[in-house]
PDB file of C-alpha atoms and ligand atoms in Angstrom:
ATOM      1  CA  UNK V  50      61.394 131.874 100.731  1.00  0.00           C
ATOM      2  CA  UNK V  51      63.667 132.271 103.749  1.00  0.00           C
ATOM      3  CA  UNK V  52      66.065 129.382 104.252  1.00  0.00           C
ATOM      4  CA  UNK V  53      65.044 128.717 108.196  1.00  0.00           C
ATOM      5  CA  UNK V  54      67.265 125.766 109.021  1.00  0.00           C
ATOM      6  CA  UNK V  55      70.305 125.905 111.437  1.00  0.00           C
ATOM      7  CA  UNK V  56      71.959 123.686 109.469  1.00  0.00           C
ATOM      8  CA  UNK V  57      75.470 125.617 107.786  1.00  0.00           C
ATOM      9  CA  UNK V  58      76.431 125.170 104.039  1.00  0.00           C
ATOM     10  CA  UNK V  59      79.242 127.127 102.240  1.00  0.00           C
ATOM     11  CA  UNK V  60      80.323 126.906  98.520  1.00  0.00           C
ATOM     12  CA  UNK V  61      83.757 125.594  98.372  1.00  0.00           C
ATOM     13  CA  UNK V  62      86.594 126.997  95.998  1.00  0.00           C
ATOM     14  CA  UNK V  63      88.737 124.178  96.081  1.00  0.00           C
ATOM     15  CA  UNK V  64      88.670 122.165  93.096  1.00  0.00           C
ATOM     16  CA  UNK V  65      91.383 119.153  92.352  1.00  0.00           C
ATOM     17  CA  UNK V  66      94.053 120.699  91.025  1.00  0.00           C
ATOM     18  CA  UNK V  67      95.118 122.057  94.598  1.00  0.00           C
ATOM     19  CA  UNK V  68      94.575 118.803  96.078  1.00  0.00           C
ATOM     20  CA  UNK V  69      98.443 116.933  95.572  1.00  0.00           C
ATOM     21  CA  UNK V  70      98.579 113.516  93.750  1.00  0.00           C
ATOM     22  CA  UNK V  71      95.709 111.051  94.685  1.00  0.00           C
ATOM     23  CA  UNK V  72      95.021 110.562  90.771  1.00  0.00           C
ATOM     24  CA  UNK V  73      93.642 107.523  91.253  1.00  0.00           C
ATOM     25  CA  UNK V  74      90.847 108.497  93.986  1.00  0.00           C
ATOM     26  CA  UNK V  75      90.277 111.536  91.355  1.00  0.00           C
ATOM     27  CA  UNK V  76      89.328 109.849  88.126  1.00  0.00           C
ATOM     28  CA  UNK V  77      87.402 107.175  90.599  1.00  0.00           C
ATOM     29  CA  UNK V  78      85.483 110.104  91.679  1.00  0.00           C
ATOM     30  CA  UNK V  79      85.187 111.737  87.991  1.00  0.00           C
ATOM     31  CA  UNK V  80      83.561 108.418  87.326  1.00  0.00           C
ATOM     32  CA  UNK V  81      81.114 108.222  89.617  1.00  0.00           C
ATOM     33  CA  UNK V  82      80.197 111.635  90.689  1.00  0.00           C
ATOM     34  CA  UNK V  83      81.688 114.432  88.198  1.00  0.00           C
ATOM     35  CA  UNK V  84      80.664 113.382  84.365  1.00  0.00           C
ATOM     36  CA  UNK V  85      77.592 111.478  85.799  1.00  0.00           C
ATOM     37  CA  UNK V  86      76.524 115.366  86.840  1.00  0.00           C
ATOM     38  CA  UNK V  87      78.078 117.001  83.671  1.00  0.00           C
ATOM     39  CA  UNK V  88      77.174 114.977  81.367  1.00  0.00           C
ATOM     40  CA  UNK V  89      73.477 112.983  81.952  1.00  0.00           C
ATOM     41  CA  UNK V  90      72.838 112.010  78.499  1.00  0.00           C
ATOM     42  CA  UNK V  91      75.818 109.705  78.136  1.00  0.00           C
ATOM     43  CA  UNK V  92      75.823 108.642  81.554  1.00  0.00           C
ATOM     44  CA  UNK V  93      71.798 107.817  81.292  1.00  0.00           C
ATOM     45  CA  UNK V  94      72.244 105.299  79.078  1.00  0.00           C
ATOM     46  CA  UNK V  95      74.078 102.910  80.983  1.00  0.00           C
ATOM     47  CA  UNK V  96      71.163 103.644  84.089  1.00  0.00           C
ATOM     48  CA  UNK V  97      73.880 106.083  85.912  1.00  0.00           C
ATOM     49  CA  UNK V  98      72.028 109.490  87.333  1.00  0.00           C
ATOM     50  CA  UNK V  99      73.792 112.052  88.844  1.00  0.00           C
ATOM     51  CA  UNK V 100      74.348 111.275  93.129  1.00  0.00           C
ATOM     52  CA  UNK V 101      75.278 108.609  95.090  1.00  0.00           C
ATOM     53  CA  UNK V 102      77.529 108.013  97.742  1.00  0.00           C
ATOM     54  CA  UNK V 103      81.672 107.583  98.432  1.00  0.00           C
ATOM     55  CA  UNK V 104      83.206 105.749 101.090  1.00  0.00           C
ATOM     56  CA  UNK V 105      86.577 107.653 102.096  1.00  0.00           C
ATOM     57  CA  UNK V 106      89.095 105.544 104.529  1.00  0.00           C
ATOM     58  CA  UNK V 107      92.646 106.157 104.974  1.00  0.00           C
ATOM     59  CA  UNK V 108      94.875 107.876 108.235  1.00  0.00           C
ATOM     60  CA  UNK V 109      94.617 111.204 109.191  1.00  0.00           C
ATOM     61  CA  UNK V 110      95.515 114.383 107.444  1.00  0.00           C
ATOM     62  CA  UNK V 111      95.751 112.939 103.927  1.00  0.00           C
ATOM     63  CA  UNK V 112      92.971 114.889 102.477  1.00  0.00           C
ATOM     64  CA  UNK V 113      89.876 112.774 103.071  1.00  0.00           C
ATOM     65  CA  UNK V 114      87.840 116.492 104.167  1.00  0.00           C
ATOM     66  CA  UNK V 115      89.848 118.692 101.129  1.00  0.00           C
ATOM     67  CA  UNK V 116      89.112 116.305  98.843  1.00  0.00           C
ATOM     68  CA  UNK V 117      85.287 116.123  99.754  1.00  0.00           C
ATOM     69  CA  UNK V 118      85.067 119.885  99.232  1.00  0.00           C
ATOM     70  CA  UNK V 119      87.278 119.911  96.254  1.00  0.00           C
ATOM     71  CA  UNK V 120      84.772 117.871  94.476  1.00  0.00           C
ATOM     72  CA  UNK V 121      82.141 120.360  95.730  1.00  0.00           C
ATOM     73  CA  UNK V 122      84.018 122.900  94.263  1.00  0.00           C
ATOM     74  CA  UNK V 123      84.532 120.678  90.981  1.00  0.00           C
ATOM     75  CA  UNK V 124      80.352 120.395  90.862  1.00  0.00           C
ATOM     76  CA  UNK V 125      80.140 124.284  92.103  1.00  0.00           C
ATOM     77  CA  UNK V 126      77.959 122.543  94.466  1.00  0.00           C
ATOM     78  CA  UNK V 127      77.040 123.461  98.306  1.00  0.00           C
ATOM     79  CA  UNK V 128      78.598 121.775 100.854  1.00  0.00           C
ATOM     80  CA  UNK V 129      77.385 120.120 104.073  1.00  0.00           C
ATOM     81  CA  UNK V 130      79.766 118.490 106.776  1.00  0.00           C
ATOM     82  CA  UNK V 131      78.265 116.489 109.494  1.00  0.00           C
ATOM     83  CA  UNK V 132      80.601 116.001 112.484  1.00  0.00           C
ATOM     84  CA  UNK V 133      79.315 112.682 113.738  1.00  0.00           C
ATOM     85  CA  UNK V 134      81.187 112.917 116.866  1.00  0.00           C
ATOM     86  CA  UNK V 135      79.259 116.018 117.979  1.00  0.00           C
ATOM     87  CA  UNK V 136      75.594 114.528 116.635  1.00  0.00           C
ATOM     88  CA  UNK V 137      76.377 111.239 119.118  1.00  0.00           C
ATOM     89  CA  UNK V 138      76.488 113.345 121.702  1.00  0.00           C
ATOM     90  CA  UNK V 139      72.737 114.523 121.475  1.00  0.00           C
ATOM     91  CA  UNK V 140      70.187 112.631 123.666  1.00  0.00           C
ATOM     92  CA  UNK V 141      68.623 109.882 121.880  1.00  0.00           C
ATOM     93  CA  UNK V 142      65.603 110.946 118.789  1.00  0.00           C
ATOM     94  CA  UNK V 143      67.494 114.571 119.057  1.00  0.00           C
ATOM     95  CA  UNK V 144      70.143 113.384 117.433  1.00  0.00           C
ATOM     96  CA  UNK V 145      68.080 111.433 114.504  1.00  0.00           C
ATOM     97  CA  UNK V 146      66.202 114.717 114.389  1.00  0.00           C
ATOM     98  CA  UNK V 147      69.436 116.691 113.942  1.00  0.00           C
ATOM     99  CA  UNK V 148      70.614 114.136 111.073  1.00  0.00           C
ATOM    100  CA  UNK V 149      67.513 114.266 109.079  1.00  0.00           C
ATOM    101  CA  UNK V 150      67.681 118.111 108.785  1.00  0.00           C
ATOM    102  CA  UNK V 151      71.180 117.907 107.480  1.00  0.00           C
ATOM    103  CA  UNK V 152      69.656 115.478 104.815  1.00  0.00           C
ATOM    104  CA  UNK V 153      66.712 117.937 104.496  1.00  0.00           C
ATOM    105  CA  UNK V 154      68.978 120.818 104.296  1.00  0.00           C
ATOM    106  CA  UNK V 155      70.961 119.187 101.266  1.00  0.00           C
ATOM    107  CA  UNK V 156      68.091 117.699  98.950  1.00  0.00           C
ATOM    108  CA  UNK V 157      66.975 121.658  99.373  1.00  0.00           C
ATOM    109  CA  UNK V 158      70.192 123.017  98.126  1.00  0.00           C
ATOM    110  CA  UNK V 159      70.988 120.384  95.596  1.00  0.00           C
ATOM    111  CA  UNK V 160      73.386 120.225  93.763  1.00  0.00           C
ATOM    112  CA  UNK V 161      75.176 119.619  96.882  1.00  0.00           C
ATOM    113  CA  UNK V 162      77.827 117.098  98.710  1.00  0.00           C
ATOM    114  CA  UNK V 163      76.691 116.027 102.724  1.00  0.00           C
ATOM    115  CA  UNK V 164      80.458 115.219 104.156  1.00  0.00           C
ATOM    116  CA  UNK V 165      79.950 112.737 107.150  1.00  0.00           C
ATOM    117  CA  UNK V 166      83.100 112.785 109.825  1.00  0.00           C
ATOM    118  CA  UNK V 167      83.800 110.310 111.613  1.00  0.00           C
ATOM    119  CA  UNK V 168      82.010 107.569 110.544  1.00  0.00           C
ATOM    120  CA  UNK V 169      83.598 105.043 113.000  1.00  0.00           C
ATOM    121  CA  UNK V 170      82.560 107.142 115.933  1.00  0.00           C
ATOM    122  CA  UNK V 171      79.340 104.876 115.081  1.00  0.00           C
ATOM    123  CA  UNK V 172      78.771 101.805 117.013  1.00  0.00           C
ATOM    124  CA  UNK V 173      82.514 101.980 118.506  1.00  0.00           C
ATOM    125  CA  UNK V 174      80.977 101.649 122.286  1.00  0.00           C
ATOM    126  CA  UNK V 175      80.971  98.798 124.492  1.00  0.00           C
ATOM    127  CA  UNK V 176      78.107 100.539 126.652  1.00  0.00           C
ATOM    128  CA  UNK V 177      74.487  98.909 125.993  1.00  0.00           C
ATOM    129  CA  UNK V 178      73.013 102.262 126.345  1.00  0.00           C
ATOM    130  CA  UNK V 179      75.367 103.590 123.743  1.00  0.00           C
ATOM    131  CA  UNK V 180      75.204 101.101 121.738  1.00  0.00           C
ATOM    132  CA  UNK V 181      71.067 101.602 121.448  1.00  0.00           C
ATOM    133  CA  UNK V 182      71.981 105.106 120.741  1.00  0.00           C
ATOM    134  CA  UNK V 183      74.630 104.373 117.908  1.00  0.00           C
ATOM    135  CA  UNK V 184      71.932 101.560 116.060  1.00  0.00           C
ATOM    136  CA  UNK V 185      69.392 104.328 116.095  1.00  0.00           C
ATOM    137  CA  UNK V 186      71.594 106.656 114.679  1.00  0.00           C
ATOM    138  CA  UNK V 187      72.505 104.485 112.169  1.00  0.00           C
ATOM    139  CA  UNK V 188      69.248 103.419 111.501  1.00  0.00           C
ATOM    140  CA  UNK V 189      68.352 106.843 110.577  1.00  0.00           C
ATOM    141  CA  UNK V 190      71.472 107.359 108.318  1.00  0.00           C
ATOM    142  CA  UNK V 191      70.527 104.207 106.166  1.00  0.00           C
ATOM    143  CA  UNK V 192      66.744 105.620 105.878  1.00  0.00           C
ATOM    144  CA  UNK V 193      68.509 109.289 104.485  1.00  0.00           C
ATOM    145  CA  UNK V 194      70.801 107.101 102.112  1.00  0.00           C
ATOM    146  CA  UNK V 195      67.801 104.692 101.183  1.00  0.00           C
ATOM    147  CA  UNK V 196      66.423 107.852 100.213  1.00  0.00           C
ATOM    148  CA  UNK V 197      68.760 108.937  98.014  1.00  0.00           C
ATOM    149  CA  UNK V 198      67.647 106.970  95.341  1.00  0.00           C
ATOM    150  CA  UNK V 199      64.106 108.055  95.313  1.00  0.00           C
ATOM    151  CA  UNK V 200      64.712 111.425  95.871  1.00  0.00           C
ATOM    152  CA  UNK V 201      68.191 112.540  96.609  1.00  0.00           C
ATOM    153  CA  UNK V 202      69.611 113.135  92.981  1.00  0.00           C
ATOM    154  CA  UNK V 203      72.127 115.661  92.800  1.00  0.00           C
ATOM    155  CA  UNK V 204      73.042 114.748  96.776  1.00  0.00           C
ATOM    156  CA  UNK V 205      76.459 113.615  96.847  1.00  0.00           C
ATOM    157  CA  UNK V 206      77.339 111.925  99.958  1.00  0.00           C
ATOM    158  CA  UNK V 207      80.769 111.361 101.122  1.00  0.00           C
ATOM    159  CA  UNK V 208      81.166 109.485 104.444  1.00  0.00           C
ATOM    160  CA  UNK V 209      84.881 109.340 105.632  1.00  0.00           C
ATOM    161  CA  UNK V 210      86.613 107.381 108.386  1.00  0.00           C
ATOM    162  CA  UNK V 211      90.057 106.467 109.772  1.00  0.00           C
ATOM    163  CA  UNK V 212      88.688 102.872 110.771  1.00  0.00           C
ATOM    164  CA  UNK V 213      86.401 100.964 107.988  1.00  0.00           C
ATOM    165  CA  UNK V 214      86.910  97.778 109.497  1.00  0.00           C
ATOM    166  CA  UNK V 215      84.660  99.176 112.896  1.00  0.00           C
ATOM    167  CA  UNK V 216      81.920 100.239 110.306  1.00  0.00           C
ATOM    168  CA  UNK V 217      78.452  98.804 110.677  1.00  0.00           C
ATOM    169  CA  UNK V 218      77.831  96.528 107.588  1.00  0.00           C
ATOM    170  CA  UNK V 219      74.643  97.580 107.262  1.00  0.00           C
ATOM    171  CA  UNK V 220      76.226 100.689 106.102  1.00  0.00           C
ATOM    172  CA  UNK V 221      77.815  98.985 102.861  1.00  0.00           C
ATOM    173  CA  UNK V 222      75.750  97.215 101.114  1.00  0.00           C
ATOM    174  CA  UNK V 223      74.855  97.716  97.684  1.00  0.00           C
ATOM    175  CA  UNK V 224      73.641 101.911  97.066  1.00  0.00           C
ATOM    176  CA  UNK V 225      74.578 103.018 100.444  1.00  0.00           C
ATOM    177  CA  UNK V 226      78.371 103.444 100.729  1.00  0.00           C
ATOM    178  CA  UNK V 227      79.215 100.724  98.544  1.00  0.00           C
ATOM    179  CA  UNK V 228      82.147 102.827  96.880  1.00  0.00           C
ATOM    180  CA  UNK V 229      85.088 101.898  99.370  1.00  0.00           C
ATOM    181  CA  UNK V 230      87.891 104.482  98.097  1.00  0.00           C
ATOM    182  CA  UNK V 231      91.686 104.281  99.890  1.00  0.00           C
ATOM    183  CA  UNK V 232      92.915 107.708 100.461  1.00  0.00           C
ATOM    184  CA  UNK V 233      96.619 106.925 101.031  1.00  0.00           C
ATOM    185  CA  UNK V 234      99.849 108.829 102.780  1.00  0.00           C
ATOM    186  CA  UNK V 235     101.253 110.865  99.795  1.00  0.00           C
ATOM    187  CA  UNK V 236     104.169 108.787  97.773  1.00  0.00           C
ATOM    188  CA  UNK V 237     107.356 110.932  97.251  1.00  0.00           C
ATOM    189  CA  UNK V 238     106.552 112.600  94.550  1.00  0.00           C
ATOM    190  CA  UNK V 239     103.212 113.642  95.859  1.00  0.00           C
ATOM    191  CA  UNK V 240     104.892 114.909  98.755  1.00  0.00           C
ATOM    192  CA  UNK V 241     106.769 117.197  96.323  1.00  0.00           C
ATOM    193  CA  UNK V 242     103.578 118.524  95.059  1.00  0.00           C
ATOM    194  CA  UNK V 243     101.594 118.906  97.859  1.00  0.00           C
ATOM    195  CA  UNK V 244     105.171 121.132  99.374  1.00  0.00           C
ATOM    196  CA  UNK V 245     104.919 123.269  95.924  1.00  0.00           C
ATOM    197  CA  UNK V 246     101.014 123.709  96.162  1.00  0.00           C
ATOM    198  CA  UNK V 247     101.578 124.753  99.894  1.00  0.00           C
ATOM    199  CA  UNK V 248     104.467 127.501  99.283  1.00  0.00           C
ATOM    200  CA  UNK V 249     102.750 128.790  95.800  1.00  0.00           C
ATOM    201  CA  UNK V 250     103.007 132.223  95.945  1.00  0.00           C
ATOM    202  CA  UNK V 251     105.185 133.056  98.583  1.00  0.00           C
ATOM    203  CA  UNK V 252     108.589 134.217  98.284  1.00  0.00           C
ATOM    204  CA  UNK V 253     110.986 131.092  98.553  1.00  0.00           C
ATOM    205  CA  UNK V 254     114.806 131.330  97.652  1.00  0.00           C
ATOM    206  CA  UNK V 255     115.677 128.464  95.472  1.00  0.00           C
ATOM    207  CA  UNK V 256     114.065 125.688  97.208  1.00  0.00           C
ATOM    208  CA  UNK V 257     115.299 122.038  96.455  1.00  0.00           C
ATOM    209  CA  UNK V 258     111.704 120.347  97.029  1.00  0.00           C
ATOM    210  CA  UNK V 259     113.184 117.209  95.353  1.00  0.00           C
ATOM    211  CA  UNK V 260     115.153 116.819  98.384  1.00  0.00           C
ATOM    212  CA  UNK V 261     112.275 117.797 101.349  1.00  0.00           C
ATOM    213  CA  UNK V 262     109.972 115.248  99.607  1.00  0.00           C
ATOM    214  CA  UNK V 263     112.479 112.515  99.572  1.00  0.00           C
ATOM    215  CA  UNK V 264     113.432 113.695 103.880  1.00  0.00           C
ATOM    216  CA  UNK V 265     109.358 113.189 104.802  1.00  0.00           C
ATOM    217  CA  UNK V 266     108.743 109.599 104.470  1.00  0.00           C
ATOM    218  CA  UNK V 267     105.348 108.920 106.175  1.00  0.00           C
ATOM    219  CA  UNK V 268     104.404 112.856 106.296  1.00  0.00           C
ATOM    220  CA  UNK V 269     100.969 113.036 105.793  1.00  0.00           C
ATOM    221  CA  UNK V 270      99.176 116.366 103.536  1.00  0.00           C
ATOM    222  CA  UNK V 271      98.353 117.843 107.140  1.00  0.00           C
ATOM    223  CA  UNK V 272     102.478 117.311 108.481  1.00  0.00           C
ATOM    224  CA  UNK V 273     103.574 118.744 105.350  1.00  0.00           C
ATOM    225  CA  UNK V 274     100.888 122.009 105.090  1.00  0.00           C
ATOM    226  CA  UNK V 275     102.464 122.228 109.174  1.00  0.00           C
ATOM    227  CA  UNK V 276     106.060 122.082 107.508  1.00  0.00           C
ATOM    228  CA  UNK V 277     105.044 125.064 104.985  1.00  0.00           C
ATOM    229  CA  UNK V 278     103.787 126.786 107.927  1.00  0.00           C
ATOM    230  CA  UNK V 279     106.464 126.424 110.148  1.00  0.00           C
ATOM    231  CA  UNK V 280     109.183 127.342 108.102  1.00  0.00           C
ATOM    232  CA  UNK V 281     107.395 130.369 106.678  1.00  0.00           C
ATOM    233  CA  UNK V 282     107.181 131.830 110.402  1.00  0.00           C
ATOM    234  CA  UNK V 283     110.629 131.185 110.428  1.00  0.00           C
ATOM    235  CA  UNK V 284     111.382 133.602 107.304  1.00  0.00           C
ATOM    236  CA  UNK V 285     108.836 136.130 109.161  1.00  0.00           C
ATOM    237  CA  UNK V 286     111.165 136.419 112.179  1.00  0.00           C
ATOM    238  CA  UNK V 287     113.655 137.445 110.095  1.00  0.00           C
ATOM    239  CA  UNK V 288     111.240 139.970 108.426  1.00  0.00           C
ATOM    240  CA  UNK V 289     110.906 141.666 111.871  1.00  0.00           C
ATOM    241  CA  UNK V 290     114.381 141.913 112.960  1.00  0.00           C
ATOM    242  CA  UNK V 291     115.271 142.957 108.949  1.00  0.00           C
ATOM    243  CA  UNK V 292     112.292 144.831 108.380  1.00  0.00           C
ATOM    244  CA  UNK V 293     112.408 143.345 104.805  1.00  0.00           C
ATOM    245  CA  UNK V 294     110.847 140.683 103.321  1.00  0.00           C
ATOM    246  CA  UNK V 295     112.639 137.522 103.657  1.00  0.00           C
ATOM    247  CA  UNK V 296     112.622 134.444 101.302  1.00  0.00           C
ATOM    248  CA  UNK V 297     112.073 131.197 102.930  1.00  0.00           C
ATOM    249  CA  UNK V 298     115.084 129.643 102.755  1.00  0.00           C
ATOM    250  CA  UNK V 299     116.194 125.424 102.012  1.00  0.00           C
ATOM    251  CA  UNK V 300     117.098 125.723 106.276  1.00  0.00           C
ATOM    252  CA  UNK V 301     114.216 127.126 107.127  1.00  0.00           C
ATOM    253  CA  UNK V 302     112.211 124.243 105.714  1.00  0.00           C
ATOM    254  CA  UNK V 303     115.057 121.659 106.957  1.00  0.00           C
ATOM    255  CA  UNK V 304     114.019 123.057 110.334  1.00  0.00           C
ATOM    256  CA  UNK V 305     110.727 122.778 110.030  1.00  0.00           C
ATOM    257  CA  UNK V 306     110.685 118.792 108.832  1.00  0.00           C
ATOM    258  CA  UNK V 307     113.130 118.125 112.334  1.00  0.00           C
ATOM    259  CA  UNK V 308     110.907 119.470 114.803  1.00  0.00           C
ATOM    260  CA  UNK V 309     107.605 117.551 113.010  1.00  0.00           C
ATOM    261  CA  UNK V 310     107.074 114.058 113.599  1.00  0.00           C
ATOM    262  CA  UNK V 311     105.612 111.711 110.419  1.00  0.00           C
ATOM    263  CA  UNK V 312     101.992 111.174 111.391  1.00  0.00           C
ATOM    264  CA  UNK V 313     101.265 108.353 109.064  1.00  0.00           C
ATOM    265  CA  UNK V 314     103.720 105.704 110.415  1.00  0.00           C
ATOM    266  CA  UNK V 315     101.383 104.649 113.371  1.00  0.00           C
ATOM    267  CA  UNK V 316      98.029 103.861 111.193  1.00  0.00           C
TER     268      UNK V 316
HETATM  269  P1  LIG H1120      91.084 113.235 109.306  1.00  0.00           P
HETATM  270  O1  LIG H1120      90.977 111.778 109.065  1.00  0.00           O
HETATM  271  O2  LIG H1120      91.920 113.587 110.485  1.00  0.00           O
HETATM  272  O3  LIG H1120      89.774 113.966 109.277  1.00  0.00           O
HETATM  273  P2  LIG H1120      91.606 114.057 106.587  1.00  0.00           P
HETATM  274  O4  LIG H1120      92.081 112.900 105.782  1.00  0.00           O
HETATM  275  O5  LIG H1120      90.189 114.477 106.443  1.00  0.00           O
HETATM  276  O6  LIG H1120      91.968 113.805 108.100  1.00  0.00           O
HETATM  277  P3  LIG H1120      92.235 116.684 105.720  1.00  0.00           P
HETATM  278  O7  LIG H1120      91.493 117.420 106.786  1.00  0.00           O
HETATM  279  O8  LIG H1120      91.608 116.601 104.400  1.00  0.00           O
HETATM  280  O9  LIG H1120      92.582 115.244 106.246  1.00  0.00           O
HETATM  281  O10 LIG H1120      93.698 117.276 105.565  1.00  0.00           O
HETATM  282  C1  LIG H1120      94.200 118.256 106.445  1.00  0.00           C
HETATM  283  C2  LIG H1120      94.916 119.332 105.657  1.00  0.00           C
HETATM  284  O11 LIG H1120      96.066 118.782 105.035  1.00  0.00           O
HETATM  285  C3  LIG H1120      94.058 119.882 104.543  1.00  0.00           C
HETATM  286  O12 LIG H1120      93.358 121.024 104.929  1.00  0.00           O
HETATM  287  C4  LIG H1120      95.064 120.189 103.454  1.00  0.00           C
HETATM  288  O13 LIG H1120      95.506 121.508 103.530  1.00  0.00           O
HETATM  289  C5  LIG H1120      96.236 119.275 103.741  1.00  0.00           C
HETATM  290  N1  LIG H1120      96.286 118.159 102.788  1.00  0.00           N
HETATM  291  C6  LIG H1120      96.127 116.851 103.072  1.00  0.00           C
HETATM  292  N2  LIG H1120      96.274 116.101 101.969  1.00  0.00           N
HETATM  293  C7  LIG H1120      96.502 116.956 100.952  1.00  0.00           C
HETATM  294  C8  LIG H1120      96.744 116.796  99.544  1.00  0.00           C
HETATM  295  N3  LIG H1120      96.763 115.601  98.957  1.00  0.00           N
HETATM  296  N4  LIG H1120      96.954 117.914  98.806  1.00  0.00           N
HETATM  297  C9  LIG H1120      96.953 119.119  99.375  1.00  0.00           C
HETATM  298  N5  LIG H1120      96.736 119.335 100.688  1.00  0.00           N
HETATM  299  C10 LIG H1120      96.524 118.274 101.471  1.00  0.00           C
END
């Protein structure tokens, strides 16, 4: 049967070993979502099926969205993500409508992880007409995650947001996002490893990571993947006026850290 919905899904290849650090939000989500799926018989005995839902929350660019598909990728599971930002912006019942077949979409294509942006963008408004708008809206996302109990097993969902404290409490109690998980800035050492999982593979020339990683307090997973990129354009310029291939050099990546600003600080 021909799949007819709009809705997109892709099968991610991610898996956590190329998402730095976080080893804590990992085995949380091993818990509750990995071995639960890999292993039913064990996990059936203390009443645990395979599904459920995450709460992500933490600033920007630290790996709330890579993380979400890396566990897709862990599962070999399709994934959904649901800008909320861009579902608000449909007229009233369109936008319920437009929810529901993302739900409908995933308990179709199951095992599979629904990745909700945004979250906060929800109920944020000061305008009564908006404000009718967000409560339906939300109103239909607590039916879909009601639902998941019933019906949804093997539907992961993973709602992120920058801003938990704006969250509609309806929204956390007990089996709907009752999983609150910190995603934090990378420590110094993650920093490191997120750097080396960023330049893997391309030619460096004896690159003191040690030191970058101790020069990029508050830089986030998304400053530092910037960093990589910046400093690897840098070696690339030099390709073209060499014609050879250059390493990427200890300055290059020096550069790169002085003309990015740490996005983390401000949260
Ligand atoms: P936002 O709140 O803005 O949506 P986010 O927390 O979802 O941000 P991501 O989109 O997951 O952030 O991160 C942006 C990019 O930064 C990712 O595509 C990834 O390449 C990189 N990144 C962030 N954190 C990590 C990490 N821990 N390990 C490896 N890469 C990371």
């Amino acid at each position: 049967q021909e799949d007819q919905s709009l809705v997109e899904s892709d099968k991610p290849a991610e898996t956590f070993d190329d998402v730095g650090g976080l080893e804590d939000v990992k085995k949380k989500i091993r818990m509750n979502f990995i071995l639960p799926l890999k292993q039913p018989e064990l996990f059936a005995a203390y009443g645990k099926s395979a599904g459920g839902s995450l709460l992500l929350f933490g600033p920007p660019g630290c790996g709330k969205t890579f993380l979400a598909r890396a566990v897709a990728g862990e599962i070999e599971a399709n994934f959904i993500h649901i800008e909320l930002q861009a579902i608000l912006s449909m007229y009233t019942g369109q936008s319920e409508h437009n929810l529901h077949d993302f739900f409908e979409k995933a308990r179709q294509c199951r095992p599979c992880v629904i990745f909700i942006d945004e979250l906060d963008a929800m109920g944020g408004s000061r305008n009564q007409m908006r404000q009718h708008h967000d409560r339906m809206l939300v109103n239909q996302l607590l039916l879909e995650l009601d639902g998941l109990q019933a019906e949804n097993e093997n539907v992961f969902v993973i709602g992120a947001t920058n801003t938990p404290w704006y969250l509609d409490s309806a929204l956390r109690r007990p089996g709907r996002f009752n999983h609150l998980v910190f995603v934090p800035p990378p420590e110094e050492a993650e920093r490191q490893t997120i750097l080396g999982l960023k330049l893997k593979g391309k030619p460096v020339d004896s690159l003191n990571l040690e030191r970058i990683a101790a020069e990029t307090k508050y830089f986030s997973g998304a400053d530092l993947e910037q960093v990589v990129s910046d400093a690897v354009e840098s070696a690339m310029e030099r390709m073209l006026e060499t014609g050879e291939v250059q390493p990427i050099s200890q300055n290059d990546v020096k550069a790169a850290v002085k003309s990015r600003k740490a996005t983390t600080l401000e949260w």
